[in-house]
Structures are given as C-alpha cells and as structure tokens.
PDB file of C-alpha atoms in Angstrom:
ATOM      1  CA  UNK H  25       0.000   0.000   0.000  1.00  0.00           C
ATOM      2  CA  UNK H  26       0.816   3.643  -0.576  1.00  0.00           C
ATOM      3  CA  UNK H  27       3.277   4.581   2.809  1.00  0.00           C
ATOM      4  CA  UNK H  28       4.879   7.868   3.922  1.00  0.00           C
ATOM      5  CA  UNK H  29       8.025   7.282   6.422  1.00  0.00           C
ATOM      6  CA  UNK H  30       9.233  10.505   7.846  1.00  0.00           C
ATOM      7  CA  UNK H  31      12.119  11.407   9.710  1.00  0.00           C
ATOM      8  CA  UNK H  32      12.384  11.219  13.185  1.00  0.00           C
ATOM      9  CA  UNK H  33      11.990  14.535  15.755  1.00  0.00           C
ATOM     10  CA  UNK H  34      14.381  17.636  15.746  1.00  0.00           C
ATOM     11  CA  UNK H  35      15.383  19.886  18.067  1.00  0.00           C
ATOM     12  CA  UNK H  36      16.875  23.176  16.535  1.00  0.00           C
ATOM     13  CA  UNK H  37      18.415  26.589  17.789  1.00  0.00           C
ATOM     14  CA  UNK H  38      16.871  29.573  16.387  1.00  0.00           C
ATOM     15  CA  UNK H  39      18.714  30.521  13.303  1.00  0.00           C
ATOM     16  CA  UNK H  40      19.227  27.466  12.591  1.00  0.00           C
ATOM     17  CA  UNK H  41      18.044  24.727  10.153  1.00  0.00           C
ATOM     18  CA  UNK H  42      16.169  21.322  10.290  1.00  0.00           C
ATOM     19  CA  UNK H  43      15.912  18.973   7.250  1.00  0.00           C
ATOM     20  CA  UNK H  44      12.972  16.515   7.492  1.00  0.00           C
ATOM     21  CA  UNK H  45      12.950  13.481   5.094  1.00  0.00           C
ATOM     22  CA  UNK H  46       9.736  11.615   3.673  1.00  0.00           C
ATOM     23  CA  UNK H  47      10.569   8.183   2.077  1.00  0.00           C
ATOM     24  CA  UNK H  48       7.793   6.859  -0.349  1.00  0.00           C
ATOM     25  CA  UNK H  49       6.433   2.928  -0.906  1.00  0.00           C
ATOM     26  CA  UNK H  50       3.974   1.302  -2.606  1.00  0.00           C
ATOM     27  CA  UNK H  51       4.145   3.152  -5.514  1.00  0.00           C
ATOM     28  CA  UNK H  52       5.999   4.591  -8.167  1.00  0.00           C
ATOM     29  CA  UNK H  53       7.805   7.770  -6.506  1.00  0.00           C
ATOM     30  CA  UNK H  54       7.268  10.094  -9.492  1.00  0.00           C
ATOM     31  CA  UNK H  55       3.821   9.765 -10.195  1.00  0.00           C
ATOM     32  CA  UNK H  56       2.452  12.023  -7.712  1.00  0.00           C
ATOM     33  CA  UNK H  57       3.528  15.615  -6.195  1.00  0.00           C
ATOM     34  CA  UNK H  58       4.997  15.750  -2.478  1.00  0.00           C
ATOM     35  CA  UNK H  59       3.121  18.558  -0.696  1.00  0.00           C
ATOM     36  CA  UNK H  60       4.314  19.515   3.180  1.00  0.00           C
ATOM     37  CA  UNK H  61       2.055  20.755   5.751  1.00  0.00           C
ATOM     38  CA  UNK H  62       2.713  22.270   8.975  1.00  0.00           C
ATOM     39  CA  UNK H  63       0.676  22.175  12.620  1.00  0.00           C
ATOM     40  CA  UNK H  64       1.947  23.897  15.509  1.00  0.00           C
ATOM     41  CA  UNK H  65       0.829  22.554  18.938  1.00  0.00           C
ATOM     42  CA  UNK H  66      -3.099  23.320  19.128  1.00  0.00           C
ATOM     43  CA  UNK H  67      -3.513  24.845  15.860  1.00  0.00           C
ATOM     44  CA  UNK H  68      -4.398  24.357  12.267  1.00  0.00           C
ATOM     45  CA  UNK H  69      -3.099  23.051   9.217  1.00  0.00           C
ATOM     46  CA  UNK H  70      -1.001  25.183   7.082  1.00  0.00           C
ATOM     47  CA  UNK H  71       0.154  24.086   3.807  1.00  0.00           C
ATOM     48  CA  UNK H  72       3.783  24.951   2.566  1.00  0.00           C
ATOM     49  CA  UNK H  73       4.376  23.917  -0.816  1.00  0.00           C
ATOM     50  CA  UNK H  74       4.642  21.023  -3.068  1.00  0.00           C
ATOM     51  CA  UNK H  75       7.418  19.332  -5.183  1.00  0.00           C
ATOM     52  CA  UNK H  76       7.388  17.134  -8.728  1.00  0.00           C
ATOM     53  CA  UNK H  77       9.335  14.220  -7.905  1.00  0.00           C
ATOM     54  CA  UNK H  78       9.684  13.836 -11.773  1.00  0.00           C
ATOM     55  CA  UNK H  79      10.910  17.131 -12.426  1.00  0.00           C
ATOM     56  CA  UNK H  80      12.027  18.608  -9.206  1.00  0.00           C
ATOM     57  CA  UNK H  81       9.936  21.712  -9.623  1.00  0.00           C
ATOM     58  CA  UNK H  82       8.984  23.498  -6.676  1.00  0.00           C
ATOM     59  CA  UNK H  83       6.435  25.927  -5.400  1.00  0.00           C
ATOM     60  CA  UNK H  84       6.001  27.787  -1.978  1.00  0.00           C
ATOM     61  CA  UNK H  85       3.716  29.636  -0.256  1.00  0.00           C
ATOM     62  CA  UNK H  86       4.532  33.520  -0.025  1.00  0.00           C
ATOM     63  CA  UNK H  87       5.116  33.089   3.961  1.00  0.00           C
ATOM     64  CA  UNK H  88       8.080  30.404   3.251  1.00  0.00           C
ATOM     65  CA  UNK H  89       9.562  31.907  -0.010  1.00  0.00           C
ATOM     66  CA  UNK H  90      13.452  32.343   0.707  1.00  0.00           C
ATOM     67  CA  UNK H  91      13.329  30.070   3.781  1.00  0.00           C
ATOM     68  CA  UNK H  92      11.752  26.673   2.038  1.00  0.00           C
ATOM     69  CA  UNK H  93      13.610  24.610  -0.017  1.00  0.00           C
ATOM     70  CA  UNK H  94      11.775  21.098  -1.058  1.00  0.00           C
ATOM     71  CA  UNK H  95      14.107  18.640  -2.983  1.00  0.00           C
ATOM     72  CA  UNK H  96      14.277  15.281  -3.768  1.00  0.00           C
ATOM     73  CA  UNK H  97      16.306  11.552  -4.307  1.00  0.00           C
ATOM     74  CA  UNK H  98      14.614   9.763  -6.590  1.00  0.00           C
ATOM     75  CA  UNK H  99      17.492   6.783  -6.241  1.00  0.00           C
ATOM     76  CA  UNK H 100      15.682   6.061  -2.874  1.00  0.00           C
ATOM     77  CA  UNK H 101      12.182   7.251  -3.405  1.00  0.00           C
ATOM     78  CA  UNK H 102      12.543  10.531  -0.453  1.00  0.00           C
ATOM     79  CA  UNK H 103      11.517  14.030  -0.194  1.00  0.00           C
ATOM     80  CA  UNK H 104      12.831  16.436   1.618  1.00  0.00           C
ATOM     81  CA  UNK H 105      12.119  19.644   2.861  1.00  0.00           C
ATOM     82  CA  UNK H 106      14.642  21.904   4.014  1.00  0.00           C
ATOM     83  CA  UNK H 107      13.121  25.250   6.268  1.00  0.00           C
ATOM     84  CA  UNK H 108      15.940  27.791   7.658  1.00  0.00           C
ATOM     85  CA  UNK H 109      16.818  30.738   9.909  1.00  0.00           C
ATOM     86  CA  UNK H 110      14.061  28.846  11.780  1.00  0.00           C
ATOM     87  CA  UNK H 111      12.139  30.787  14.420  1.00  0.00           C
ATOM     88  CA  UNK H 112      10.536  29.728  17.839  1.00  0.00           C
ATOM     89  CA  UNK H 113       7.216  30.048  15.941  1.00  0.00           C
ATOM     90  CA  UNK H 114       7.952  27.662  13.683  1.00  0.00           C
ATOM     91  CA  UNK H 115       7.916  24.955  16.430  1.00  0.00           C
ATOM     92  CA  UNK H 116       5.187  22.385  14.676  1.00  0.00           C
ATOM     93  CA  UNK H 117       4.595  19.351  13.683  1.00  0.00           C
ATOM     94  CA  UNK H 118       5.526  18.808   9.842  1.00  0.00           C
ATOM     95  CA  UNK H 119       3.787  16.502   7.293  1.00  0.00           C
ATOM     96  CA  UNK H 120       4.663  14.927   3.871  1.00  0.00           C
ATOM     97  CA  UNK H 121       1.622  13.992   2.065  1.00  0.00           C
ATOM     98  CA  UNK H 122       0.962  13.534  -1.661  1.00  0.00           C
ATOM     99  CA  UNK H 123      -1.260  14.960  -4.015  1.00  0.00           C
ATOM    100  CA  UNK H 124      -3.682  12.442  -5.827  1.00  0.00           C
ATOM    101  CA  UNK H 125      -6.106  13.125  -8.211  1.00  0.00           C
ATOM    102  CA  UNK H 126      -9.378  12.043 -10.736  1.00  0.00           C
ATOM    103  CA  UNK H 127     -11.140  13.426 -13.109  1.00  0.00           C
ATOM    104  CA  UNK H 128     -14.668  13.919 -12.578  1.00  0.00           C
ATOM    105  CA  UNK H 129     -17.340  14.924 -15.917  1.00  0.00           C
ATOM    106  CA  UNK H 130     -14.445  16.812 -17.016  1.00  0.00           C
ATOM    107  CA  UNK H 131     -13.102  18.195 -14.611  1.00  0.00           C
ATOM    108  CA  UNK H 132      -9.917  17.609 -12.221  1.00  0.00           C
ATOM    109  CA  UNK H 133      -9.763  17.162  -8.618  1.00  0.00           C
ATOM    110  CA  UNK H 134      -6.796  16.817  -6.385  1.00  0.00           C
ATOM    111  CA  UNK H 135      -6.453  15.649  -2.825  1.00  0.00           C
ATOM    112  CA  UNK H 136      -3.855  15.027  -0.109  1.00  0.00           C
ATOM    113  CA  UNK H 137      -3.661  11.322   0.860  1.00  0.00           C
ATOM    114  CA  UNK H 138      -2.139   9.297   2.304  1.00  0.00           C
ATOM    115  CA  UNK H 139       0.095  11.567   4.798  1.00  0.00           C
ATOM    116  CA  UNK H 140       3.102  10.707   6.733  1.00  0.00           C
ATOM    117  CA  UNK H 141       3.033  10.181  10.491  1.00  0.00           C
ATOM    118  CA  UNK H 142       4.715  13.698  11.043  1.00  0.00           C
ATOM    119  CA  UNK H 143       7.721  15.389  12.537  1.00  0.00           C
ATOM    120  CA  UNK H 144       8.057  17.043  15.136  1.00  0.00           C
ATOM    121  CA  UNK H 145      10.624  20.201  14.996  1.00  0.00           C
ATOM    122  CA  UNK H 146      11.100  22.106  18.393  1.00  0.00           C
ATOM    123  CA  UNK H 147      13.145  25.364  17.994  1.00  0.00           C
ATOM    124  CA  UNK H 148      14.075  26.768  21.209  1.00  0.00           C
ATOM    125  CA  UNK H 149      17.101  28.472  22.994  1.00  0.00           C
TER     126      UNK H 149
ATOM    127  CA  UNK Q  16      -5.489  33.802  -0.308  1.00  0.00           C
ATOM    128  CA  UNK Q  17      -9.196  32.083  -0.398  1.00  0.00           C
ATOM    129  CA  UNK Q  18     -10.238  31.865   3.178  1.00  0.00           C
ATOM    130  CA  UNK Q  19     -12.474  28.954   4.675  1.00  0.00           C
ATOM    131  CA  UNK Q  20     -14.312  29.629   7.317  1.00  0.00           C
ATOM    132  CA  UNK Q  21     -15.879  26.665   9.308  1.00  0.00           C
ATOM    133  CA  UNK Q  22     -18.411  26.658  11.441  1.00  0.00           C
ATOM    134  CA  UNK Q  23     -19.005  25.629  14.954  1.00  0.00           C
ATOM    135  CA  UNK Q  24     -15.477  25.542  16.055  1.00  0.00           C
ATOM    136  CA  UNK Q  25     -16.584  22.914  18.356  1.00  0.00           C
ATOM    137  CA  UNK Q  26     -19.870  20.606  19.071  1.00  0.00           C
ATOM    138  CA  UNK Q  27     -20.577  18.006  21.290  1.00  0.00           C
ATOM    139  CA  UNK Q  28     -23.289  15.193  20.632  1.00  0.00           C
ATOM    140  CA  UNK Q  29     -24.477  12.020  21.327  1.00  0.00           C
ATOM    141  CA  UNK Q  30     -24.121   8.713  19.951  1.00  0.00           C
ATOM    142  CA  UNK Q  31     -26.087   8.283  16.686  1.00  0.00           C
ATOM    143  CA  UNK Q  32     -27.453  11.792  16.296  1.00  0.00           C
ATOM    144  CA  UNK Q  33     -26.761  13.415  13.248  1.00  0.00           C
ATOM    145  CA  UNK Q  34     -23.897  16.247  12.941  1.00  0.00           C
ATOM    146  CA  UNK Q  35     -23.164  18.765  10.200  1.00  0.00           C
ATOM    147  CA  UNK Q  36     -20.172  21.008   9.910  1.00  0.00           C
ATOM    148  CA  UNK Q  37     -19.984  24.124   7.767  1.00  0.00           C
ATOM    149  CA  UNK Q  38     -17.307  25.232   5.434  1.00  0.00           C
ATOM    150  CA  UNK Q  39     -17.039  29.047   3.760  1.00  0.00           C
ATOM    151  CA  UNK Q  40     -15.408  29.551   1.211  1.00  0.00           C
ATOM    152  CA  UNK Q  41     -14.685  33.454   0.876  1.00  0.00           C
ATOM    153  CA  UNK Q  42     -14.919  32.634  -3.256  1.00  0.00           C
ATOM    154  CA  UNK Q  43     -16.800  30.551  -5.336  1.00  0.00           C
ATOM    155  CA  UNK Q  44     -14.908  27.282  -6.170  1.00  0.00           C
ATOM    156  CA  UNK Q  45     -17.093  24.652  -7.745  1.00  0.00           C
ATOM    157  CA  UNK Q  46     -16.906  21.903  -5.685  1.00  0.00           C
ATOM    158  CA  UNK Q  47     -13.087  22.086  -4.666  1.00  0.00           C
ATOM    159  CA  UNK Q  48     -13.393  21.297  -1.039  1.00  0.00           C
ATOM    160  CA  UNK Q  49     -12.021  18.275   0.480  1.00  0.00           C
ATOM    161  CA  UNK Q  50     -12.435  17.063   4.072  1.00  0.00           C
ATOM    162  CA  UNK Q  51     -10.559  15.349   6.396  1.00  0.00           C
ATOM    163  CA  UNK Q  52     -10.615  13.893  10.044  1.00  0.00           C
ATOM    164  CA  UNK Q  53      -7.791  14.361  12.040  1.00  0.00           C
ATOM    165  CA  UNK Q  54      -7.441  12.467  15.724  1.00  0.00           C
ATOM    166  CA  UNK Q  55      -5.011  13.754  18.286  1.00  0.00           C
ATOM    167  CA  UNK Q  56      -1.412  12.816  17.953  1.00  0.00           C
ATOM    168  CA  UNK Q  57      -2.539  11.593  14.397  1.00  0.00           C
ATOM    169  CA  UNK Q  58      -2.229  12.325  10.615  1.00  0.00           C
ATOM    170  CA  UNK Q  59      -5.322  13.653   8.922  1.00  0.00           C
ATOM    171  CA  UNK Q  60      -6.429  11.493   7.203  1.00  0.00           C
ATOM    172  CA  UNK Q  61      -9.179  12.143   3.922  1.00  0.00           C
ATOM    173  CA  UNK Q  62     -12.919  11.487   4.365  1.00  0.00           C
ATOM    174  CA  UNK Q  63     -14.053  13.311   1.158  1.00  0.00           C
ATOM    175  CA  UNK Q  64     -12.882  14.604  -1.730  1.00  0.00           C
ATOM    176  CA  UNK Q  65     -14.316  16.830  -4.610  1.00  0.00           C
ATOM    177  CA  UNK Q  66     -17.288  18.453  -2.135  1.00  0.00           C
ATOM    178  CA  UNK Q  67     -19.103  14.769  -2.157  1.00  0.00           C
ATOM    179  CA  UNK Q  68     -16.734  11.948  -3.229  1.00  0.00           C
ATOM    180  CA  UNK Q  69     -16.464   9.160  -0.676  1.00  0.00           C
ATOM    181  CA  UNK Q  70     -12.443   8.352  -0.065  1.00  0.00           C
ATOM    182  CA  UNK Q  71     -12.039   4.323  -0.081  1.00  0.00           C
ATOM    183  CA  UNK Q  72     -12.865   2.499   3.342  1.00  0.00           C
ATOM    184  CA  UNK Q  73     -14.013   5.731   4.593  1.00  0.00           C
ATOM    185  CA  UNK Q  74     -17.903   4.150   6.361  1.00  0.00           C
ATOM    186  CA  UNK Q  75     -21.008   5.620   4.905  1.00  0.00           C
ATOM    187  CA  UNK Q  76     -22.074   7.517   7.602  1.00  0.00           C
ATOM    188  CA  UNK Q  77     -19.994  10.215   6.691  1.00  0.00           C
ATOM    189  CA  UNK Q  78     -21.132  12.670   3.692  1.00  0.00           C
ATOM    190  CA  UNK Q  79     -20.635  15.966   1.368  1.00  0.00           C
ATOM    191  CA  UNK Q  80     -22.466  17.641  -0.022  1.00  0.00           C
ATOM    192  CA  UNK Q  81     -22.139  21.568  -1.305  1.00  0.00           C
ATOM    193  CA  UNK Q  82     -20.597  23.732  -4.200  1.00  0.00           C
ATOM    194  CA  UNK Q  83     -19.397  27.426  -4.947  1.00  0.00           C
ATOM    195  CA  UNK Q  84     -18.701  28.915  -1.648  1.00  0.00           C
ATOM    196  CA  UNK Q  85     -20.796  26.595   0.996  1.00  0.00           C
ATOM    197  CA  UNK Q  86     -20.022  23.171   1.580  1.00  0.00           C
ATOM    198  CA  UNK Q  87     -21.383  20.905   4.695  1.00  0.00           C
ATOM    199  CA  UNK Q  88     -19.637  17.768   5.798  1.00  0.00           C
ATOM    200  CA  UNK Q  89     -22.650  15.492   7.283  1.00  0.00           C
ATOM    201  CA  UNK Q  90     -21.774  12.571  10.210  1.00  0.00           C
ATOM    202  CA  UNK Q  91     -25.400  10.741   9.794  1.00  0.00           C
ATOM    203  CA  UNK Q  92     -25.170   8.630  12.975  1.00  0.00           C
ATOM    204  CA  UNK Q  93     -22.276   9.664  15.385  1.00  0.00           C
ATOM    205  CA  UNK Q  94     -19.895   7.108  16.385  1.00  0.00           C
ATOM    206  CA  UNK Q  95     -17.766   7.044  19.483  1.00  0.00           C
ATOM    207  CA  UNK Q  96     -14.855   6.311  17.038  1.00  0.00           C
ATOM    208  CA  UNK Q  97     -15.858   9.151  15.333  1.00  0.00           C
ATOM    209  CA  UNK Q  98     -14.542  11.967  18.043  1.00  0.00           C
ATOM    210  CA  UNK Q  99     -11.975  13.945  16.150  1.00  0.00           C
ATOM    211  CA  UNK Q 100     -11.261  17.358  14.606  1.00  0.00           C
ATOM    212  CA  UNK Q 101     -12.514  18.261  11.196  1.00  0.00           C
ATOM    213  CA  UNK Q 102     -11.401  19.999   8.113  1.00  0.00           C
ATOM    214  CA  UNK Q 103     -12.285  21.268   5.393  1.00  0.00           C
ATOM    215  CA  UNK Q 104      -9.916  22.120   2.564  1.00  0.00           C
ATOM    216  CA  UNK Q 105      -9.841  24.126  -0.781  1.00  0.00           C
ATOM    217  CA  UNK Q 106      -7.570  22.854  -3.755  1.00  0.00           C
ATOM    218  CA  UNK Q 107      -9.154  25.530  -6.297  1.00  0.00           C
ATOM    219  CA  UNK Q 108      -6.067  28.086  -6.355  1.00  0.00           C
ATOM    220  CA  UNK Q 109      -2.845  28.350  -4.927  1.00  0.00           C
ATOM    221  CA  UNK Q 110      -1.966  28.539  -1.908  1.00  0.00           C
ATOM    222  CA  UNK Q 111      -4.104  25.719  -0.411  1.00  0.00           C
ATOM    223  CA  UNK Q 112      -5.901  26.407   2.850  1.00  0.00           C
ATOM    224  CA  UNK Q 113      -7.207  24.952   5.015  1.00  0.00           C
ATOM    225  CA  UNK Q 114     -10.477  25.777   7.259  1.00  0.00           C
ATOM    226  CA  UNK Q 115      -9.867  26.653  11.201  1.00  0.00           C
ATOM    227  CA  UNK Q 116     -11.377  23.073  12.204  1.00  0.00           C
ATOM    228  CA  UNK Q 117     -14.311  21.759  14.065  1.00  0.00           C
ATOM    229  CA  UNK Q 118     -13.645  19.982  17.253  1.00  0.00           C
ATOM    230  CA  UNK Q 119     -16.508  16.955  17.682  1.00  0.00           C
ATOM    231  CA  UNK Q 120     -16.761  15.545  21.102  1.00  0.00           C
ATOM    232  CA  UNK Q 121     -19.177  12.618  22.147  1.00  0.00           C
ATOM    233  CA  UNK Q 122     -21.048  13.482  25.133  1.00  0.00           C
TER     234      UNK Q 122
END
C-alpha cells in the first residue's frame, strides 16, 4: 500500500536549520507531487508547498519563499524539505503527504492522501 | 489567499445523532473542497474529496455535499470512534488552505 516514512523529531536553535525526510512505498515515486504541511501545537493546518518528484519543480507559499527549499532523491524514493533561519514560531509538527487526483465529468480534482506520520521540529534556545 | 471559514469551532453530541459542519469559502470554487478527520497525535487522514466523493474504506455515515462557496460535511449517525477534529480544505487556487477546524466531542 501507498506509505509515507518521515524522519524522526528535531530539536533546533533559532537561526538554525532542520531537514525533514519523507521516504515513499507502494508506488511509483514520481507519479504524484509531495506537498508539506505544517501544525503547531493546538492549531491548524497550514500548507507549505509542493514538489514534482519527476521534475524537481517546486512551489512555496509567499510566507516560506526564501526560507523553504523542497528537494528530492529519486534513487531512494525521499523528499525532503529543508526550512531555515528557523524561528521559535515555527515549532510544529511537519507533514509529507501527496497529491492524488481524478477526473470527474471533465473536470480535475486533487487531494492530499495518504500523509506521513509527522515530525516534530522544536526550535528553542 | 481564499479563506475557509468553518463553522461551529466545536460541538458536542451524542451517539447516533446526526452532525453537520460548515465550510465558507470566501470565493466561489465549484466543488473544490475536500475534508478530512484528524485524531489527536494523528495524521489527517481524507474522508471526502471533490465536495461529495467518498475516499475508499471511509464508512457511509460520513457525507458531502455543497458547491461554490458553501459546503457541509454530514456525520449521519455519530460514532464514538468518530470523536476527532474536522477539516475542510480548498484545492481551487494556490496557496491551499485549510479551514480553522471543528472539534466533535461525544457526550
């Protein structure tokens, strides 16, 4: 079946930065795009961008342009996502998931599923 | 940005009534919504996709219905198993957002 495998839990100084890693299964790694989400302790889900695993193209969301960097290895079927000069604020919870879709009387949809069981970075002094 | 808006924040009901959760979407979107349950310490994880679409192995109970800005996830007979936070999601334009969340407790 479809599987996301993240990296384990980070603890980072402020400034500093965390790479997380998402290693795919059960299926073939370029078919679908990588997005990342984010949820700090309590709150919502905020989505940060998305990768083609084919291509390698990339594209934020305005709040993590300059700080995000999403790559992959396709040798080994992983994502990564890169986030620096991190911040206490950006103490969350971060998820892999991919981006399926169908097409519907014409029309395309897209959804995130499955996700990966998350990662949680702390930054703190 | 397109903003979603759900509504209640929170609800608390007994086993098998039925609930409904609101989503707003602050522009019309055809039925670009998708919804998802997330349980604490846990993924989200997709109940519906497309405004009505049933995700595989996902139980019947749960439904959506909804298109251009108001959407409405439906739980027809509330589980205990079903206790989670909702939400509701827009993939019509870039960047994708998600709604605030709707906390459903079993009393």
């Amino acid at each position: 079946q479809v599987q996301l495998v993240q990296s384990g839990a980070e603890v980072k100084k402020p400034g500093a930065s965390v790479k997380v890693s998402c290693k795919a299964s059960g299926y073939m790694f370029t078919t679908y795009e990588i997005n990342w989400v984010r949820q700090a302790t309590g709150q919502g889900l905020e989505w940060m961008g998305w990768m083609n695993p084919n291509s390698g193209n990339t594209g934020y969301a305005q709040e993590f342009q300059g700080r995000v960097t999403m790559t992959r290895d396709t040798s080994i079927s992983t994502a990564y996502m890169e986030l620096s000069s991190l911040r206490p604020e950006d103490t969350a919870v971060y998820y892999c998931t991919t981006r399926s879709h169908t097409t519907i009387s014409g029309v395309v949809y897209n959804w995130f599923d499955p996700w990966g069981q998350g990662t949680l970075v702390a930054v703190s002094s | 940005d397109v903003q979603m808006t759900q509504s209640p924040s929170s609800l608390s009901a007994s086993v098998g009534d039925r609930v409904s959760i609101s989503c707003r979407a602050s522009q019309s979107m055809s039925k670009y919504v998708n919804w998802f349950q997330q349980k604490p310490g846990k993924a989200p994880k997709l109940l519906i996709y497309a405004a009505s679409s049933l995700s595989s192995g996902v139980p019947s109970r749960f439904s959506g219905s909804g298109s251009g800005t108001d959407f409405t996830l439906t739980i027809s007979s509330l589980q205990p198993e079903d206790s989670a936070t909702y939400y509701c999601q827009q993939s019509y334009s870039s960047p994708l957002t998600f709604g605030g969340g709707t906390k459903v407790e079993i009393k």
